[in-house]
Structures are given as structure tokens and as C-alpha cells.
Amino acid sequence: DGAEKTLIGAVESVLRVTIVVFGSIFIADALSFDLTTMVAGLGITGLALALAAKDSIANIFGAVTVLLDRPFRVGDWVMVSGAEGEVINISLRTTLLRTSLDTIVSIPNANLTSKPIENFGKRRWRRFQPVISLDLDSDPDAVQNFANGVEDLIRNDENTMKEDASWAKVSSIAKDSIEVSCNIYWDVKGGADERDARQSFLLNVARLAKENSIEFYEPRVRNQRTSN
């Protein structure tokens, strides 16, 4: 799963760095280089190397922070520094996102410790707030029955949660239409389930409007009536 992929990616990165470091030491020893002199030289130039590698060090600490705090894991859909996509890999230096356009965005891990991260994968519920525009000439009693029926659809839906905060009410009477606003909280697992829930709800709303002889607001029809 996502947690295992995240951990495996981190372990692979650490192993690569370890192999390079120890491999360099073994090769130097095999070639009879004076390691003591090399270590002394590194001590003299260590500060310069640290300054030159500060970005890389910051990225490594960023990766450690991500692995410890776990604001996201591989497979989550996140938004970071203006980039949005699915996390496909977390390494010591960068985190890779696959966007909705199927492109790859590489984000330095240092940015993950200083930028806000929006994780859509950790949502406990999905909120849907459609506004249904009805023809201004609709019968008020029919509109009320329609709004009550829509609210019943919401409350009787098996996906609905937070029922006290889920409703459908006439919110305004505009110049050309009557507005019915809805506030819905659904307990669905992913995007596909959310799309199915929306489709089912909207089609039931259309059936309910037909049962109450209510027409939805259509600007072209309204303009034709006004001109006539």
C-alpha cells in the first residue's frame, strides 16, 4: 500500500547513499590512498562543502520530516507549492507528483517543510453544494414541495453524513430564477464513488422536478418569453 511504498522508497535512497559512501572508502583503500590525509583534507574543506551542499542537506532533512510526520504517502492526491497531483515517489532529494495532465512534477523536499501541504487523500467526507435554478414562473407550492423532496433525497441517501448540516432550501429569488441551494456531506471512499453519488443525486432531482411539473431556469427560454 501507500505506506509500504513510501518506506521502501526511503530505504532505497538511504541504501544508495550508503553504498556510494562506503564504496568510495573501499575503493580509495584498495588503491592505497592515504585515508588519513584525505580525512584531514576533508576537515579543512568541510565548511565549504557544507555551504555548497546546503540545499541537498535541506532536501534530506525534508525527506526525514515527511517520513516522520507523514503528511502524505505514496498514492495520496496533494497540492504543494502550486503543484497538484498524485504522489508517486518520495526519495531523499525530491518528491514526484503525477498531475491530472499525466506530467511529472519534481518538488525539492526542502519545500515540504516550509510550504503548506493540502492532502485530499485525508478527507473524512466530501462536500457537494449545488445550486438548482428553477423557472421564475414556477408555482410557489410546487417549489416548496420540490425543495422538501430534494432534502428528503439528501437525508435518505446512504452516503449522507452530518445530517443536521445537510439540507436543501430556497435561498433566493433572483431576477430570472428561483434558487434552491443544497449542502451535502457524503461519506465516500474516492473520486469514482463521489461521481456516482453526484450522478444519482442529480438524476433524482431531475425526476423530482418532473413529478412537480417544475422547469429548470433556461436563459434562452426566458429571453424568448420576455421578447414576446
Tab-separated table of C-alpha atoms in Angstrom:
chain	number	residue	atom	x	y	z
A	1	ASP	CA	0.000	0.000	0.000
A	2	GLY	CA	0.985	3.674	0.064
A	3	ALA	CA	2.764	3.461	3.432
A	4	GLU	CA	4.888	0.498	2.310
A	5	LYS	CA	5.822	2.206	-0.975
A	6	THR	CA	6.827	5.334	0.922
A	7	LEU	CA	9.033	3.369	3.308
A	8	ILE	CA	10.576	1.276	0.526
A	9	GLY	CA	11.428	4.403	-1.460
A	10	ALA	CA	13.139	5.963	1.573
A	11	VAL	CA	15.116	2.803	2.351
A	12	GLU	CA	16.272	2.542	-1.269
A	13	SER	CA	17.517	6.142	-1.197
A	14	VAL	CA	19.381	5.626	2.089
A	15	LEU	CA	20.968	2.414	0.776
A	16	ARG	CA	22.145	4.127	-2.399
A	17	VAL	CA	23.845	6.896	-0.401
A	18	THR	CA	25.401	4.349	1.990
A	19	ILE	CA	26.726	2.234	-0.881
A	20	VAL	CA	28.277	5.269	-2.577
A	21	VAL	CA	29.977	6.472	0.632
A	22	PHE	CA	31.362	3.112	1.765
A	23	GLY	CA	32.134	2.099	-1.784
A	24	SER	CA	34.263	5.225	-2.214
A	25	ILE	CA	36.135	4.430	1.014
A	26	PHE	CA	36.815	0.813	-0.027
A	27	ILE	CA	37.973	1.868	-3.488
A	28	ALA	CA	40.286	4.501	-2.003
A	29	ASP	CA	41.709	1.914	0.384
A	30	ALA	CA	42.155	-0.622	-2.416
A	31	LEU	CA	44.049	1.965	-4.470
A	32	SER	CA	46.329	2.643	-1.457
A	33	PHE	CA	45.237	6.230	-0.974
A	34	ASP	CA	46.224	7.766	2.363
A	35	LEU	CA	42.822	7.948	4.052
A	36	THR	CA	44.234	9.923	6.988
A	37	THR	CA	45.401	12.673	4.670
A	38	MET	CA	42.088	12.592	2.850
A	39	VAL	CA	40.117	12.915	6.092
A	40	ALA	CA	42.317	15.852	7.161
A	41	GLY	CA	41.737	17.484	3.817
A	42	LEU	CA	38.014	16.980	4.165
A	43	GLY	CA	38.188	18.639	7.566
A	44	ILE	CA	39.815	21.711	6.025
A	45	THR	CA	37.321	21.937	3.166
A	46	GLY	CA	34.326	20.663	5.143
A	47	LEU	CA	32.828	24.088	5.694
A	48	ALA	CA	32.991	24.940	2.014
A	49	LEU	CA	31.428	21.607	1.077
A	50	ALA	CA	28.672	22.076	3.661
A	51	LEU	CA	27.830	25.507	2.247
A	52	ALA	CA	27.839	24.136	-1.301
A	53	ALA	CA	25.638	21.196	-0.318
A	54	LYS	CA	23.221	23.083	1.937
A	55	ASP	CA	20.334	22.602	-0.494
A	56	SER	CA	20.951	18.852	-0.659
A	57	ILE	CA	21.147	18.657	3.134
A	58	ALA	CA	17.902	20.623	3.419
A	59	ASN	CA	16.262	18.176	0.999
A	60	ILE	CA	17.431	15.206	3.074
A	61	PHE	CA	16.052	16.735	6.259
A	62	GLY	CA	12.829	17.449	4.366
A	63	ALA	CA	12.573	13.784	3.395
A	64	VAL	CA	13.162	12.731	7.021
A	65	THR	CA	10.448	15.154	8.158
A	66	VAL	CA	7.978	13.730	5.625
A	67	LEU	CA	8.724	10.167	6.737
A	68	LEU	CA	8.344	11.039	10.438
A	69	ASP	CA	5.343	13.389	10.279
A	70	ARG	CA	3.691	11.565	7.350
A	71	PRO	CA	1.626	14.481	5.987
A	72	PHE	CA	1.075	12.287	2.930
A	73	ARG	CA	2.155	8.951	1.492
A	74	VAL	CA	2.567	7.410	-1.938
A	75	GLY	CA	-0.826	7.293	-3.654
A	76	ASP	CA	-2.295	10.408	-1.982
A	77	TRP	CA	-3.508	13.341	-4.086
A	78	VAL	CA	-1.874	16.511	-2.768
A	79	MET	CA	-1.276	20.169	-3.587
A	80	VAL	CA	2.161	21.593	-2.756
A	81	SER	CA	3.681	24.905	-3.893
A	82	GLY	CA	1.022	25.343	-6.576
A	83	ALA	CA	1.543	21.833	-7.966
A	84	GLU	CA	-1.280	19.297	-7.678
A	85	GLY	CA	-1.120	15.590	-8.353
A	86	GLU	CA	-0.709	12.031	-7.081
A	87	VAL	CA	2.393	11.241	-5.035
A	88	ILE	CA	4.266	8.529	-6.944
A	89	ASN	CA	7.669	8.579	-5.257
A	90	ILE	CA	9.426	10.038	-2.205
A	91	SER	CA	13.229	9.994	-2.342
A	92	LEU	CA	15.897	11.702	-0.243
A	93	ARG	CA	16.118	14.684	-2.593
A	94	THR	CA	12.748	15.110	-4.266
A	95	THR	CA	9.106	14.070	-4.184
A	96	LEU	CA	7.455	13.268	-7.511
A	97	LEU	CA	3.838	14.114	-8.350
A	98	ARG	CA	1.883	12.911	-11.381
A	99	THR	CA	-0.556	15.651	-12.382
A	100	SER	CA	-4.005	15.306	-13.945
A	101	LEU	CA	-2.323	16.047	-17.327
A	102	ASP	CA	-0.092	12.976	-16.782
A	103	THR	CA	3.012	15.137	-16.395
A	104	ILE	CA	5.585	14.641	-13.624
A	105	VAL	CA	6.363	17.463	-11.184
A	106	SER	CA	9.556	17.198	-9.114
A	107	ILE	CA	9.365	19.045	-5.782
A	108	PRO	CA	12.507	19.515	-3.641
A	109	ASN	CA	11.901	18.007	-0.223
A	110	ALA	CA	13.130	21.211	1.431
A	111	ASN	CA	9.937	22.888	0.192
A	112	LEU	CA	7.826	20.335	2.041
A	113	THR	CA	8.975	21.674	5.415
A	114	SER	CA	8.265	25.330	4.616
A	115	LYS	CA	5.196	25.210	2.355
A	116	PRO	CA	1.603	24.247	3.248
A	117	ILE	CA	0.561	20.811	2.015
A	118	GLU	CA	-3.073	20.142	1.111
A	119	ASN	CA	-3.776	16.407	1.204
A	120	PHE	CA	-7.045	15.461	-0.499
A	121	GLY	CA	-6.493	11.813	0.427
A	122	LYS	CA	-7.111	12.515	4.121
A	123	ARG	CA	-10.607	13.945	3.683
A	124	ARG	CA	-13.107	12.439	6.110
A	125	TRP	CA	-16.045	13.422	3.886
A	126	ARG	CA	-16.863	15.054	0.539
A	127	ARG	CA	-18.944	18.234	0.403
A	128	PHE	CA	-21.282	18.991	-2.500
A	129	GLN	CA	-23.039	22.381	-2.751
A	130	PRO	CA	-25.131	22.551	-5.921
A	131	VAL	CA	-27.449	25.489	-6.607
A	132	ILE	CA	-30.574	24.495	-8.539
A	133	SER	CA	-32.091	27.315	-10.620
A	134	LEU	CA	-35.840	26.994	-11.245
A	135	ASP	CA	-38.030	28.921	-13.662
A	136	LEU	CA	-39.254	32.154	-12.106
A	137	ASP	CA	-42.868	31.335	-13.094
A	138	SER	CA	-42.861	28.097	-11.084
A	139	ASP	CA	-45.752	27.627	-8.654
A	140	PRO	CA	-44.546	28.502	-5.091
A	141	ASP	CA	-46.265	25.483	-3.549
A	142	ALA	CA	-44.685	23.205	-6.131
A	143	VAL	CA	-41.300	24.791	-5.420
A	144	GLN	CA	-41.702	24.111	-1.708
A	145	ASN	CA	-42.678	20.505	-2.370
A	146	PHE	CA	-39.690	20.215	-4.675
A	147	ALA	CA	-37.279	21.642	-2.079
A	148	ASN	CA	-38.689	19.329	0.599
A	149	GLY	CA	-38.321	16.387	-1.760
A	150	VAL	CA	-34.698	17.259	-2.510
A	151	GLU	CA	-33.995	17.458	1.224
A	152	ASP	CA	-35.554	14.017	1.659
A	153	LEU	CA	-33.305	12.705	-1.110
A	154	ILE	CA	-30.295	14.048	0.765
A	155	ARG	CA	-31.276	12.694	4.166
A	156	ASN	CA	-32.304	9.271	2.850
A	157	ASP	CA	-29.111	8.776	0.827
A	158	GLU	CA	-26.977	6.029	2.392
A	159	ASN	CA	-23.848	8.089	1.689
A	160	THR	CA	-25.061	11.152	3.582
A	161	MET	CA	-23.368	12.004	6.871
A	162	LYS	CA	-23.664	15.036	9.174
A	163	GLU	CA	-27.413	15.001	8.527
A	164	ASP	CA	-28.030	18.096	10.662
A	165	ALA	CA	-25.758	20.072	8.345
A	166	SER	CA	-27.141	18.573	5.102
A	167	TRP	CA	-30.146	20.401	3.658
A	168	ALA	CA	-31.922	21.882	0.626
A	169	LYS	CA	-33.721	25.235	0.900
A	170	VAL	CA	-34.917	28.073	-1.306
A	171	SER	CA	-32.078	30.561	-0.876
A	172	SER	CA	-33.087	33.462	-3.107
A	173	ILE	CA	-35.421	34.736	-5.789
A	174	ALA	CA	-33.292	36.300	-8.492
A	175	LYS	CA	-34.305	38.467	-11.425
A	176	ASP	CA	-34.885	35.454	-13.667
A	177	SER	CA	-34.982	32.398	-11.413
A	178	ILE	CA	-35.731	30.827	-8.048
A	179	GLU	CA	-32.599	29.437	-6.414
A	180	VAL	CA	-32.608	26.243	-4.331
A	181	SER	CA	-29.285	25.789	-2.523
A	182	CYS	CA	-28.085	22.415	-1.248
A	183	ASN	CA	-25.435	21.496	1.280
A	184	ILE	CA	-24.476	17.818	1.275
A	185	TYR	CA	-21.841	15.805	3.156
A	186	TRP	CA	-21.093	12.362	1.732
A	187	ASP	CA	-19.079	9.531	3.204
A	188	VAL	CA	-17.485	8.087	0.049
A	189	LYS	CA	-14.113	6.419	-0.416
A	190	GLY	CA	-12.800	8.055	-3.561
A	191	GLY	CA	-13.405	10.158	-6.628
A	192	ALA	CA	-15.245	7.442	-8.561
A	193	ASP	CA	-17.720	6.880	-5.713
A	194	GLU	CA	-18.222	10.637	-5.399
A	195	ARG	CA	-19.014	10.968	-9.107
A	196	ASP	CA	-21.511	8.109	-8.890
A	197	ALA	CA	-23.180	9.743	-5.874
A	198	ARG	CA	-23.443	13.071	-7.705
A	199	GLN	CA	-24.927	11.455	-10.794
A	200	SER	CA	-27.523	9.549	-8.798
A	201	PHE	CA	-28.486	12.648	-6.812
A	202	LEU	CA	-28.791	14.956	-9.835
A	203	LEU	CA	-30.868	12.469	-11.830
A	204	ASN	CA	-33.219	12.027	-8.878
A	205	VAL	CA	-33.505	15.816	-8.650
A	206	ALA	CA	-34.484	15.922	-12.345
A	207	ARG	CA	-37.128	13.231	-11.767
A	208	LEU	CA	-38.468	15.127	-8.762
A	209	ALA	CA	-38.773	18.325	-10.804
A	210	LYS	CA	-40.695	16.461	-13.474
A	211	GLU	CA	-43.067	14.997	-10.879
A	212	ASN	CA	-43.829	18.503	-9.572
A	213	SER	CA	-44.196	19.993	-13.088
A	214	ILE	CA	-41.273	22.335	-12.463
A	215	GLU	CA	-38.929	23.555	-15.169
A	216	PHE	CA	-35.323	24.497	-14.613
A	217	TYR	CA	-34.219	28.015	-15.446
A	218	GLU	CA	-33.127	28.355	-19.070
A	219	PRO	CA	-31.891	31.823	-20.135
A	220	ARG	CA	-32.843	31.369	-23.807
A	221	VAL	CA	-36.408	30.355	-22.993
A	222	ARG	CA	-36.702	33.230	-20.533
A	223	ASN	CA	-35.435	35.720	-23.095
A	224	GLN	CA	-37.923	34.447	-25.688
A	225	ARG	CA	-40.784	34.931	-23.232
A	226	THR	CA	-39.612	38.461	-22.419
A	227	SER	CA	-39.326	39.422	-26.096
A	228	ASN	CA	-42.806	38.087	-26.807
